[in-house]
Amino acid sequence: MSAPEKETAVTGTGRAPAGGLAVTHDVERIEAPVTWKAYLICAFASFGGIFFGYDSGYINGVLGSAIFQNAVDPGSNAVSESNQSLIVSILSCGTFFGALIAGDVADFIGRKWTVIFGCLIYGLGVVIQMITGDGDPLGAIVAGRLIAGIGVGFESAIVILYMSEICPRKVRGALVAGYQFCITIGIMLASCVVYATEGRSDTGAYRIPIAIQFLWALILGIGLMFLPDSPRYFVKRGNLPRATDALSRLRGQPKDSEYIQVELSEIVANEEFERQLIPSTTWFGSWANCFKGSVWKANSNLRKTILGTSLQMMQQWTGVNFIFYYSTPFLQTTGAISNTFLISMVFTIINVCSTPISFYTVEKFGRRTILLYGALGMLICQFLVAIIGVTVGFNHTHVDPADATKTLADNIPAVNCQIAFIAIFIFFFASTWGPGAWILIGEIFPLPIRSRGVGLSTASNWLWNTIIAVITPYMVGANRGDMKSSVFFVWGALCTGAFIYTYLFVPETKGLSLEQVDKMMDETTPRTSAKWKPHKTFASEMAEGGFLNKGVVADVERSGSAV
Ligand SMILES: OC[C@H]1O[C@](O)(CO)[C@@H](O)[C@@H]1O
C-alpha cells in the first residue's frame, strides 16, 4: 500500500495547514474514523423506511374493515374490485412520480430539505385521507393517497441518496440496510395497528391507522432539521465552506482536521473528474446524461442507469409483494389453514427478523455475494413450493362437504410444507435482495447523475411494485388464471433470471468510497470486481505539493450546478 506521509500534508497536530485542501495518496485514509454520531445520524435517516412499509401495509387491513367498506361503497359489505385496485395502486402511482421529481429537487434545495418537503406533502396527503367518510369518501381517500404517495416517493428516493452520501464507507451497506429494516418494521406495525382497530364500530376503524401515518412524517421531518445536509450536495453546488462544515459535523472532527481536508479533496477531485466527462448542461441535457454512453461499456452512464433500474425491477420480480399484498386471500383459498391472518403476520415477522442478518453479511461477504446466494435460495424455495403444489399439495383440492362454496386441500401436510418454504423464501429475500438493491443503487452512480439515477431506480421499484400488485390477482384468481400455487413457477423462473443477471452484471462495491466505486467500475468487469483494490486517490492525481490543485477547487466552486 502506498502511504507516503510526506505527500499528505499532514502536520504533527493532525491538522492540515491553512492555504489549501490537503490530499493523500493513501487509499485507506480518505475517511475519518467512524464515530457513534455518524452511526446515529445515518440510523435516524433510515427511519424514512417506516413510511414506505406502513403505507404499503395499512391499506390491506383497512380495505377489510366493514366501516370503511360502508364509507366508500355505501350499503355494500365489500369495496368493489375496481375501487380496491384504484385505492391500492394510486399510492404507487404518486410514489413513482414523486421519486422521479425528487432527484431534481434534491439537487436544487439539497437532500435534507427535499426529505423534509416530502414529509410536508405526505402530511397533507394524510389530512386529506382523514376526510374519508364525509362528503365524497372515495375522492378523499384516492386524492389523499395520491398526494401522500408523492411524499413517499420523495422520501424513498432521497433518504437512500442522503444516507449513501453521508455514511462512512465501511458501514454504508449496513446502515442503508437499516432503511429496508425500517420498511419491514413499517409493514409489521401496519398489520398490528389494523388488527387492533379492525373491530371498532366507529370510523376509528380506518381513521386511526390513517392518522398514525402523521406521526412518521413529524418524527422524520423535525428530526432531520437538526442534521447536516450531504457534503456531496454542497460540493456539487460549488459551496466548499458549507461542504467542509457538513463533513466536520458528520464525522465529529474539527473543520481543519486532516481527515476532513483529505475526504473533501477526494470528493472535490472526483466531482471535477466526472464533470470533465459529463459536462453539466441544461436541465434536459442533464437528464439525457443518465442515458449517455455505450450499452457495452460497464462504466457508461447508460449501463449504470440500466443496472440501477433493473436491480429494483428484479427485487420486485422476486414476487415478495405477492406474499405481502395477497397472502391472506391466497392462503384462504387453500382451505388448509384456519388462521390465515396469523400466518400472514408470521410472514411479516420473519421479514423483520431476517433483515438485520444483512447488516453483517453485506459488509463481510459483499453485495454481489449475498445477491447471488439470495437468488439461489429463493429460486430453490419457489420451485419447491410450485412442484409440491402440482404433485401433492395445494393444486389438489375437493369441495368442502360442509360448505359447497369452499374447497379443501386433499393433502394438508403438503400444503403446510409449501407454507414453510414460502417462509424460508421470505428469509432469503429479507436477508439479501430486500436491502441489497437499495444499497447498490446508492453506490453505483457518479455524483453528476447520482440524484437522478437513484430517483429513476426508486421509481422502477414502485413501477414494478404496481404492475405486480395489479396483475397477480388475475394470475391466481379462481375465475381468471387460476394458477394456484403454480404461480411460484413464475417467481422461481424470475429468480433464476435474477441469479444469472447478478452473476453477469452486478459489481462488488463493498468497502469502497463512492468515488472508488466509480474507478472500480471503469477498471474491472462485474465478475472480477471483488478482487479490485483501490490504488490511487482521485485527489492525488490532481495534487500539487501535497494540496489539491487550486485550479480544480476554483473550477468546482465556479461551476457548481443544480442540474
Ligand atoms: O420487505 C418487503 C418489502 O420490501 C420492498 O421490496 C422494498 O424494498 C417492498 O416492495 C416490499 O413490500
Coordinates of C-alpha atoms and ligand atoms in Angstrom, one line a residue:
M1 CA 0.0 0.0 0.0
S2 CA 1.3 3.4 -0.8
A3 CA 1.2 5.7 2.2
P4 CA 3.9 8.4 1.8
E5 CA 3.2 10.6 4.8
K6 CA 5.2 13.4 3.3
E7 CA 2.8 13.7 0.4
T8 CA -0.3 14.0 2.6
A9 CA 0.4 17.4 4.0
V10 CA -0.3 16.1 7.5
T11 CA 1.1 18.2 10.3
G12 CA 2.1 16.8 13.7
T13 CA -1.1 18.0 15.2
G14 CA -3.3 16.0 12.8
R15 CA -4.4 19.3 11.3
A16 CA -3.8 20.5 7.8
P17 CA -2.1 23.8 7.4
A18 CA -4.1 26.7 6.0
G19 CA -3.9 27.5 2.4
G20 CA -5.4 24.6 0.5
L21 CA -7.1 21.2 0.7
A22 CA -4.7 18.5 1.8
V23 CA -4.6 15.4 -0.2
T24 CA -3.5 11.8 0.5
H25 CA -2.1 9.1 -1.7
D26 CA -3.1 6.5 0.9
V27 CA -6.4 4.9 -0.3
E28 CA -7.2 3.8 3.2
R29 CA -7.1 7.3 4.7
I30 CA -9.7 9.1 2.7
E31 CA -12.2 9.0 5.5
A32 CA -12.4 9.8 9.2
P33 CA -12.8 7.0 11.8
V34 CA -16.5 6.1 12.4
T35 CA -18.0 7.8 15.4
W36 CA -21.2 6.9 17.2
K37 CA -22.6 10.2 16.0
A38 CA -22.1 9.1 12.4
Y39 CA -23.9 5.9 13.1
L40 CA -26.8 7.6 14.8
I41 CA -27.3 10.2 12.1
C42 CA -27.5 7.6 9.4
A43 CA -29.6 5.3 11.5
F44 CA -32.1 8.2 12.1
A45 CA -32.4 8.9 8.3
S46 CA -33.3 5.2 7.8
F47 CA -36.5 6.0 9.8
G48 CA -37.9 7.1 6.4
G49 CA -38.4 3.4 5.6
I50 CA -41.2 3.3 8.1
F51 CA -43.4 5.4 5.8
F52 CA -42.8 3.1 2.9
G53 CA -43.7 0.0 4.8
Y54 CA -46.6 1.4 6.8
D55 CA -48.3 2.9 3.7
S56 CA -47.9 -0.3 1.7
G57 CA -49.2 -2.3 4.6
Y58 CA -52.1 -0.4 6.3
I59 CA -54.5 -0.3 3.3
N60 CA -54.6 -4.1 3.2
G61 CA -56.4 -4.3 6.5
V62 CA -58.4 -1.1 6.1
L63 CA -60.0 -2.5 2.9
G64 CA -61.3 -5.3 5.1
S65 CA -62.9 -3.1 7.7
A66 CA -66.7 -3.0 7.5
I67 CA -66.9 0.7 8.4
F68 CA -64.5 1.6 5.7
Q69 CA -66.3 -0.5 3.1
N70 CA -69.6 1.2 4.0
A71 CA -68.0 4.6 3.8
V72 CA -66.5 4.1 0.4
D73 CA -69.2 1.9 -1.2
P74 CA -72.3 2.8 0.9
G75 CA -74.7 -0.1 1.6
S76 CA -72.2 -2.8 0.5
N77 CA -70.1 -5.1 2.6
A78 CA -67.0 -5.0 0.4
V79 CA -65.1 -2.4 -1.5
S80 CA -65.7 -3.2 -5.2
E81 CA -62.8 -4.7 -7.1
S82 CA -62.3 -1.6 -9.3
N83 CA -62.3 0.7 -6.2
Q84 CA -59.9 -1.6 -4.4
S85 CA -57.4 -1.6 -7.2
L86 CA -57.8 2.2 -7.6
I87 CA -57.3 2.8 -3.8
V88 CA -54.3 0.4 -3.6
S89 CA -52.5 1.4 -6.8
I90 CA -52.9 5.2 -6.6
L91 CA -50.3 5.4 -3.9
S92 CA -47.7 3.6 -6.0
C93 CA -48.6 5.9 -8.9
G94 CA -47.9 9.0 -6.7
T95 CA -44.8 7.4 -5.5
F96 CA -43.5 6.7 -9.0
F97 CA -43.8 10.4 -10.0
G98 CA -42.6 11.6 -6.6
A99 CA -39.4 9.6 -6.9
L100 CA -38.8 10.9 -10.4
I101 CA -39.2 14.6 -9.4
A102 CA -37.4 14.2 -6.2
G103 CA -33.9 13.9 -7.8
D104 CA -34.2 17.4 -9.3
V105 CA -35.5 18.9 -6.1
A106 CA -32.6 17.3 -4.2
D107 CA -30.0 18.9 -6.4
F108 CA -31.8 22.2 -6.1
I109 CA -32.7 22.6 -2.4
G110 CA -30.5 19.8 -1.0
R111 CA -31.1 16.3 0.1
K112 CA -32.2 17.1 3.6
W113 CA -34.7 19.8 2.7
T114 CA -36.2 17.6 -0.1
V115 CA -36.9 14.9 2.5
I116 CA -38.5 17.5 4.8
F117 CA -40.5 18.8 1.9
G118 CA -41.6 15.2 1.2
C119 CA -42.8 14.9 4.8
L120 CA -44.9 18.0 4.3
I121 CA -46.5 16.7 1.1
Y122 CA -47.1 13.4 2.9
G123 CA -48.7 15.1 5.9
L124 CA -51.1 17.0 3.5
G125 CA -52.0 13.7 1.9
V126 CA -52.7 12.2 5.3
V127 CA -55.0 15.1 6.3
I128 CA -57.0 14.6 3.0
Q129 CA -57.3 10.8 3.7
M130 CA -58.7 11.6 7.1
I131 CA -61.7 13.3 5.5
T132 CA -62.7 9.9 4.1
G133 CA -66.3 9.2 5.2
D134 CA -67.5 12.8 4.9
G135 CA -68.6 14.3 1.6
D136 CA -67.1 12.4 -1.3
P137 CA -65.4 9.5 0.5
L138 CA -63.8 7.8 -2.5
G139 CA -62.4 11.1 -3.7
A140 CA -60.8 11.9 -0.4
I141 CA -59.0 8.5 0.1
V142 CA -57.9 8.4 -3.6
A143 CA -56.7 12.1 -3.7
G144 CA -55.1 11.7 -0.2
R145 CA -53.2 8.6 -1.2
L146 CA -52.0 10.1 -4.4
I147 CA -50.6 13.1 -2.6
A148 CA -49.2 11.0 0.3
G149 CA -47.6 8.8 -2.4
I150 CA -45.7 11.7 -3.9
G151 CA -44.4 12.4 -0.4
V152 CA -43.3 8.7 0.0
G153 CA -41.7 8.9 -3.5
F154 CA -39.6 12.0 -2.4
E155 CA -38.6 10.3 0.8
S156 CA -37.9 6.8 -0.6
A157 CA -35.5 8.1 -3.3
I158 CA -33.8 10.8 -1.3
V159 CA -33.3 9.1 2.0
I160 CA -31.3 6.4 0.1
L161 CA -29.3 9.2 -1.7
Y162 CA -28.7 11.1 1.6
M163 CA -27.7 8.0 3.5
S164 CA -25.3 6.7 0.8
E165 CA -23.7 10.1 0.7
I166 CA -23.2 10.7 4.4
C167 CA -22.5 7.2 5.7
P168 CA -18.9 6.2 6.3
R169 CA -17.9 3.7 3.6
K170 CA -17.1 0.8 5.9
V171 CA -20.6 0.7 7.3
R172 CA -22.5 2.3 4.5
G173 CA -24.0 -1.1 3.4
A174 CA -25.1 -2.0 6.9
L175 CA -26.6 1.4 7.5
V176 CA -28.5 1.6 4.3
A177 CA -29.8 -1.9 5.0
G178 CA -31.3 -0.2 8.1
Y179 CA -33.6 1.5 5.7
Q180 CA -35.0 -1.8 4.4
F181 CA -35.2 -2.9 8.1
C182 CA -37.5 0.1 8.8
I183 CA -39.6 -0.8 5.7
T184 CA -40.2 -4.2 7.2
I185 CA -41.0 -2.8 10.6
G186 CA -43.5 -0.4 8.9
I187 CA -45.2 -3.3 7.3
M188 CA -45.4 -5.2 10.6
L189 CA -46.6 -2.1 12.5
A190 CA -49.3 -1.6 10.0
S191 CA -50.6 -5.2 10.3
C192 CA -50.6 -4.8 14.1
V193 CA -52.5 -1.5 14.0
V194 CA -55.2 -2.6 11.6
Y195 CA -55.6 -5.8 13.6
A196 CA -56.2 -3.7 16.7
T197 CA -58.6 -1.3 15.2
E198 CA -60.5 -3.6 12.8
G199 CA -63.2 -4.5 15.2
R200 CA -64.2 -0.9 16.1
S201 CA -67.7 0.2 15.2
D202 CA -66.9 3.8 14.5
T203 CA -64.7 5.5 11.8
G204 CA -61.7 5.0 14.1
A205 CA -61.5 1.6 12.4
Y206 CA -59.8 3.2 9.5
R207 CA -59.1 6.8 10.7
I208 CA -56.8 5.6 13.4
P209 CA -54.5 3.6 11.0
I210 CA -54.6 6.6 8.6
A211 CA -53.8 9.2 11.4
I212 CA -50.9 7.3 12.7
Q213 CA -49.1 8.0 9.4
F214 CA -48.8 11.6 10.5
L215 CA -46.5 10.6 13.3
W216 CA -43.8 9.2 11.0
A217 CA -43.8 12.5 9.0
L218 CA -43.5 14.5 12.1
I219 CA -40.6 12.5 13.6
L220 CA -38.6 12.4 10.4
G221 CA -39.3 16.0 9.3
I222 CA -38.5 17.6 12.7
G223 CA -35.5 15.3 13.4
L224 CA -33.9 16.0 10.0
M225 CA -34.0 19.7 10.6
F226 CA -31.2 19.2 13.2
L227 CA -29.0 17.2 10.9
P228 CA -26.4 18.5 8.4
D229 CA -27.0 18.1 4.6
S230 CA -24.8 15.9 2.5
P231 CA -21.4 17.4 1.9
R232 CA -21.5 15.9 -1.7
Y233 CA -24.5 18.1 -2.4
F234 CA -22.6 21.2 -1.3
V235 CA -19.6 20.1 -3.5
K236 CA -22.0 19.7 -6.4
R237 CA -23.3 23.2 -5.8
G238 CA -19.7 24.5 -5.6
N239 CA -20.1 25.6 -1.9
L240 CA -16.9 24.2 -0.3
P241 CA -17.2 26.1 3.0
R242 CA -20.6 24.5 3.7
A243 CA -19.3 21.1 2.5
T244 CA -16.5 21.4 5.0
D245 CA -18.9 22.3 7.7
A246 CA -21.3 19.5 7.0
L247 CA -18.5 16.9 6.8
S248 CA -17.0 18.1 10.0
R249 CA -20.4 17.7 11.8
L250 CA -20.9 14.3 10.3
R251 CA -17.5 12.9 11.1
G252 CA -17.2 14.6 14.5
Q253 CA -13.9 16.2 13.6
P254 CA -12.7 19.8 13.5
K255 CA -13.1 21.5 10.2
D256 CA -9.3 21.9 9.7
S257 CA -8.5 18.3 10.7
E258 CA -6.5 16.2 8.2
Y259 CA -9.4 13.7 7.8
I260 CA -11.9 16.3 6.8
Q261 CA -9.5 18.0 4.4
V262 CA -8.5 14.8 2.8
E263 CA -12.0 13.4 2.4
L264 CA -13.2 16.7 1.0
S265 CA -10.3 16.7 -1.5
E266 CA -11.3 13.3 -2.7
I267 CA -15.0 14.4 -3.3
V268 CA -13.9 17.6 -5.0
A269 CA -11.4 15.8 -7.2
N270 CA -13.9 13.2 -8.2
E271 CA -16.5 15.8 -9.0
E272 CA -14.0 17.6 -11.2
F273 CA -13.0 14.4 -12.9
E274 CA -16.7 13.4 -13.5
R275 CA -17.6 16.9 -14.6
Q276 CA -15.0 16.8 -17.3
L277 CA -16.5 13.5 -18.5
I278 CA -20.2 14.5 -18.0
P279 CA -20.4 18.3 -18.5
S280 CA -23.5 19.8 -16.8
T281 CA -25.7 21.4 -19.5
T282 CA -29.3 22.3 -19.5
W283 CA -32.0 20.6 -17.4
F284 CA -32.9 18.3 -20.4
G285 CA -29.2 17.7 -21.1
S286 CA -28.6 16.6 -17.5
W287 CA -31.5 14.1 -17.7
A288 CA -30.1 12.9 -21.1
N289 CA -26.7 12.4 -19.3
C290 CA -28.3 9.4 -17.4
F291 CA -28.6 7.7 -20.8
K292 CA -25.3 8.6 -22.4
G293 CA -22.5 6.1 -23.3
S294 CA -22.4 2.7 -24.8
V295 CA -24.5 -0.2 -23.6
W296 CA -21.4 -2.4 -23.9
K297 CA -19.3 -0.4 -21.6
A298 CA -19.8 -1.4 -17.9
N299 CA -18.9 2.1 -16.7
S300 CA -21.1 4.1 -19.0
N301 CA -23.9 6.2 -17.5
L302 CA -26.4 4.3 -19.6
R303 CA -25.2 1.0 -18.2
K304 CA -25.4 2.4 -14.6
T305 CA -28.9 3.6 -15.2
I306 CA -29.9 0.2 -16.6
L307 CA -28.2 -1.5 -13.7
G308 CA -30.0 0.6 -11.0
T309 CA -33.4 0.3 -12.6
S310 CA -33.1 -3.4 -13.4
L311 CA -31.9 -4.2 -9.9
Q312 CA -35.0 -2.6 -8.4
M313 CA -37.2 -4.3 -11.1
M314 CA -35.7 -7.7 -10.1
Q315 CA -36.2 -7.0 -6.4
Q316 CA -39.9 -6.8 -7.2
W317 CA -39.8 -9.7 -9.6
T318 CA -38.9 -12.0 -6.8
G319 CA -42.6 -12.0 -6.0
V320 CA -42.2 -10.8 -2.5
N321 CA -45.2 -8.5 -2.7
F322 CA -47.4 -11.3 -3.8
I323 CA -46.9 -12.5 -0.3
F324 CA -47.2 -9.1 1.5
Y325 CA -50.2 -8.0 -0.6
Y326 CA -52.2 -11.2 -1.2
S327 CA -51.0 -13.8 1.3
T328 CA -54.3 -13.8 3.2
P329 CA -56.7 -14.4 0.4
F330 CA -54.2 -16.8 -1.2
L331 CA -53.9 -18.9 2.0
Q332 CA -57.7 -18.8 2.4
T333 CA -58.2 -20.5 -1.0
T334 CA -56.0 -23.4 0.2
G335 CA -58.7 -24.4 2.7
A336 CA -55.9 -25.9 4.8
I337 CA -55.3 -23.1 7.3
S338 CA -57.7 -21.9 9.9
N339 CA -56.0 -18.7 10.9
T340 CA -54.7 -17.1 7.7
F341 CA -54.3 -13.7 9.4
L342 CA -51.9 -15.2 11.8
I343 CA -49.8 -16.9 9.1
S344 CA -49.6 -13.6 7.2
M345 CA -48.5 -11.8 10.3
V346 CA -45.8 -14.5 10.9
F347 CA -44.5 -13.8 7.3
T348 CA -44.2 -10.1 8.3
I349 CA -42.3 -11.0 11.5
I350 CA -39.9 -13.3 9.6
N351 CA -39.3 -10.4 7.2
V352 CA -38.4 -8.1 10.1
C353 CA -36.2 -10.6 12.0
S354 CA -34.2 -11.8 8.9
T355 CA -33.3 -8.3 7.6
P356 CA -30.7 -7.5 10.3
I357 CA -28.7 -10.5 9.2
S358 CA -27.8 -8.4 6.2
F359 CA -26.2 -5.7 8.4
Y360 CA -23.4 -8.2 8.9
T361 CA -23.3 -10.2 5.7
V362 CA -23.4 -7.2 3.4
E363 CA -20.1 -5.9 4.8
K364 CA -18.5 -9.3 5.5
F365 CA -19.3 -11.1 2.2
G366 CA -20.2 -8.2 0.0
R367 CA -23.2 -7.1 -2.1
R368 CA -22.7 -9.3 -5.1
T369 CA -22.2 -12.4 -3.0
I370 CA -25.4 -12.0 -0.9
L371 CA -27.4 -11.2 -4.0
L372 CA -26.1 -14.4 -5.7
Y373 CA -26.9 -16.7 -2.7
G374 CA -30.2 -14.9 -2.1
A375 CA -31.4 -15.5 -5.7
L376 CA -30.3 -19.1 -5.4
G377 CA -32.0 -19.7 -2.1
M378 CA -35.2 -18.0 -3.3
L379 CA -35.4 -19.9 -6.6
I380 CA -35.0 -23.3 -4.8
C381 CA -37.8 -22.5 -2.3
Q382 CA -40.1 -21.2 -5.0
F383 CA -39.7 -24.2 -7.3
L384 CA -40.2 -26.5 -4.4
V385 CA -43.5 -24.7 -3.5
A386 CA -44.6 -25.0 -7.1
I387 CA -43.6 -28.6 -7.5
I388 CA -45.2 -29.8 -4.2
G389 CA -48.3 -27.8 -5.3
V390 CA -48.7 -29.7 -8.7
T391 CA -47.8 -33.1 -7.3
V392 CA -49.5 -33.5 -3.9
G393 CA -50.2 -30.0 -2.5
F394 CA -52.4 -27.0 -3.0
N395 CA -53.4 -27.7 -6.6
H396 CA -55.3 -30.8 -5.5
T397 CA -58.5 -29.8 -3.7
H398 CA -62.0 -31.1 -3.2
V399 CA -65.3 -29.4 -2.4
D400 CA -65.9 -29.0 1.3
P401 CA -68.7 -31.4 2.2
A402 CA -70.0 -29.0 4.9
D403 CA -70.0 -25.9 2.6
A404 CA -70.3 -26.3 -1.2
T405 CA -68.9 -22.8 -1.8
K406 CA -65.5 -23.8 -0.3
T407 CA -62.7 -26.1 -1.4
L408 CA -60.4 -28.1 0.9
A409 CA -56.8 -29.3 0.1
D410 CA -56.6 -33.1 -0.3
N411 CA -53.2 -33.2 1.5
I412 CA -53.0 -30.7 4.3
P413 CA -49.4 -31.6 5.5
A414 CA -48.2 -31.0 1.9
V415 CA -49.8 -27.5 1.9
N416 CA -48.2 -26.8 5.3
C417 CA -44.9 -27.8 3.8
Q418 CA -45.4 -25.3 1.0
I419 CA -46.1 -22.6 3.5
A420 CA -42.8 -23.5 5.3
F421 CA -40.9 -23.0 2.0
I422 CA -42.7 -19.7 1.5
A423 CA -41.4 -18.6 4.9
I424 CA -37.9 -19.7 4.0
F425 CA -38.2 -17.8 0.7
I426 CA -39.0 -14.6 2.8
F427 CA -36.0 -15.3 4.9
F428 CA -33.7 -15.3 1.8
F429 CA -35.4 -12.2 0.4
A430 CA -35.2 -10.2 3.6
S431 CA -31.5 -11.0 4.3
T432 CA -30.3 -10.4 0.7
W433 CA -32.3 -8.7 -2.1
G434 CA -34.5 -6.6 0.2
P435 CA -31.7 -4.4 1.4
G436 CA -29.1 -5.3 -1.4
A437 CA -31.0 -3.5 -4.2
W438 CA -31.2 -0.2 -2.1
I439 CA -27.6 -0.4 -1.1
L440 CA -26.3 -0.8 -4.7
I441 CA -28.4 2.0 -6.2
G442 CA -27.0 4.4 -3.7
E443 CA -23.4 3.4 -4.7
I444 CA -23.2 2.9 -8.5
F445 CA -23.9 6.4 -9.8
P446 CA -21.3 9.2 -10.2
L447 CA -22.1 12.4 -8.5
P448 CA -23.3 14.4 -11.5
I449 CA -26.1 12.0 -12.2
R450 CA -26.5 10.4 -8.7
S451 CA -29.7 12.1 -7.6
R452 CA -31.4 11.3 -10.9
G453 CA -30.1 7.8 -11.1
V454 CA -31.3 7.0 -7.6
G455 CA -34.7 8.6 -8.4
L456 CA -35.1 6.6 -11.6
S457 CA -34.1 3.4 -9.9
T458 CA -36.5 4.0 -7.0
A459 CA -39.3 4.8 -9.5
S460 CA -38.6 1.5 -11.2
N461 CA -39.1 -0.3 -7.8
W462 CA -42.5 1.4 -7.5
L463 CA -43.5 0.9 -11.1
W464 CA -42.9 -2.9 -10.8
N465 CA -44.5 -2.9 -7.4
T466 CA -47.6 -1.6 -9.0
I467 CA -47.5 -3.8 -12.1
I468 CA -47.1 -6.9 -9.9
A469 CA -49.9 -5.8 -7.5
V470 CA -52.2 -5.3 -10.4
I471 CA -51.5 -8.5 -12.4
T472 CA -51.1 -11.1 -9.7
P473 CA -54.8 -11.3 -8.7
Y474 CA -55.5 -12.1 -12.4
M475 CA -52.9 -14.8 -12.4
V476 CA -54.2 -16.7 -9.3
G477 CA -57.9 -15.7 -9.2
A478 CA -60.2 -18.7 -9.4
N479 CA -62.2 -17.1 -12.3
R480 CA -59.1 -15.9 -14.1
G481 CA -55.7 -17.6 -14.5
D482 CA -56.4 -19.9 -11.6
M483 CA -52.7 -20.8 -11.3
K484 CA -53.0 -21.7 -7.6
S485 CA -49.5 -22.3 -6.3
S486 CA -48.1 -22.8 -9.8
V487 CA -47.7 -19.1 -9.7
F488 CA -44.5 -19.9 -7.9
F489 CA -43.1 -21.4 -11.1
V490 CA -43.2 -17.8 -12.4
W491 CA -41.5 -16.4 -9.4
G492 CA -38.9 -19.2 -9.5
A493 CA -38.2 -18.5 -13.2
L494 CA -37.8 -14.8 -12.5
C495 CA -35.4 -15.5 -9.5
T496 CA -33.4 -17.8 -11.8
G497 CA -33.1 -14.7 -14.1
A498 CA -32.0 -12.6 -11.1
F499 CA -29.3 -15.2 -10.3
I500 CA -27.9 -15.1 -13.9
Y501 CA -28.2 -11.4 -14.0
T502 CA -26.3 -10.9 -10.8
Y503 CA -23.5 -13.2 -11.9
L504 CA -23.1 -11.3 -15.2
F505 CA -23.8 -7.7 -14.3
V506 CA -23.6 -6.8 -10.6
P507 CA -20.3 -5.5 -9.4
E508 CA -18.9 -5.7 -5.9
T509 CA -18.9 -2.3 -4.1
K510 CA -18.1 -3.4 -0.6
G511 CA -15.7 -1.2 1.4
L512 CA -15.1 1.3 -1.3
S513 CA -15.8 5.1 -1.2
L514 CA -18.4 6.3 -3.7
E515 CA -15.5 7.8 -5.7
Q516 CA -13.6 4.5 -5.7
V517 CA -16.7 2.6 -6.9
D518 CA -16.6 4.7 -10.0
K519 CA -13.0 3.8 -10.6
M520 CA -13.6 0.2 -9.9
M521 CA -16.4 0.0 -12.5
D522 CA -14.1 1.6 -15.0
E523 CA -11.3 -0.8 -14.5
T524 CA -13.0 -4.2 -13.9
T525 CA -15.9 -6.4 -15.0
P526 CA -18.6 -7.4 -12.5
R527 CA -17.0 -10.9 -12.3
T528 CA -13.6 -9.6 -11.4
S529 CA -14.7 -6.6 -9.4
A530 CA -14.5 -8.2 -6.0
K531 CA -10.7 -8.5 -6.3
W532 CA -10.2 -4.9 -7.3
K533 CA -8.2 -2.8 -4.8
P534 CA -8.0 1.0 -4.9
H535 CA -4.5 2.0 -5.9
K536 CA -4.7 5.8 -6.3
T537 CA -6.8 8.5 -4.8
F538 CA -8.5 11.0 -7.2
A539 CA -7.1 13.9 -5.3
S540 CA -3.5 12.7 -5.6
E541 CA -3.8 12.8 -9.4
M542 CA -4.8 16.4 -9.2
A543 CA -2.4 17.4 -6.4
E544 CA 0.4 19.8 -6.4
G545 CA 2.9 19.8 -3.4
G546 CA 0.5 17.9 -1.1
F547 CA -2.5 20.0 -1.8
L548 CA -5.4 19.8 -4.2
N549 CA -4.6 21.9 -7.3
K550 CA -6.1 25.3 -6.7
G551 CA -7.5 25.4 -10.3
V552 CA -9.5 22.3 -9.5
V553 CA -11.0 23.8 -6.4
A554 CA -11.8 27.1 -8.2
D555 CA -13.3 25.2 -11.0
V556 CA -15.7 23.2 -8.8
E557 CA -16.6 26.3 -6.9
R558 CA -17.3 28.2 -10.1
S559 CA -19.2 25.6 -12.0
G560 CA -21.3 24.4 -9.0
S561 CA -24.7 23.5 -10.5
A562 CA -28.1 22.2 -9.7
V563 CA -28.6 20.3 -12.9
Ligands
LIG1 O1 -39.9 -6.4 2.8 C1 -40.7 -6.4 1.7 C2 -40.9 -5.0 1.1 O2 -39.6 -4.6 0.6 C3 -39.8 -4.0 -0.6 O3 -39.5 -4.9 -1.7 C4 -39.0 -2.7 -0.7 O4 -37.6 -3.0 -0.6 C5 -41.3 -3.7 -0.7 O5 -41.8 -3.5 -2.0 C6 -41.8 -4.9 0.0 O6 -43.1 -4.7 0.4

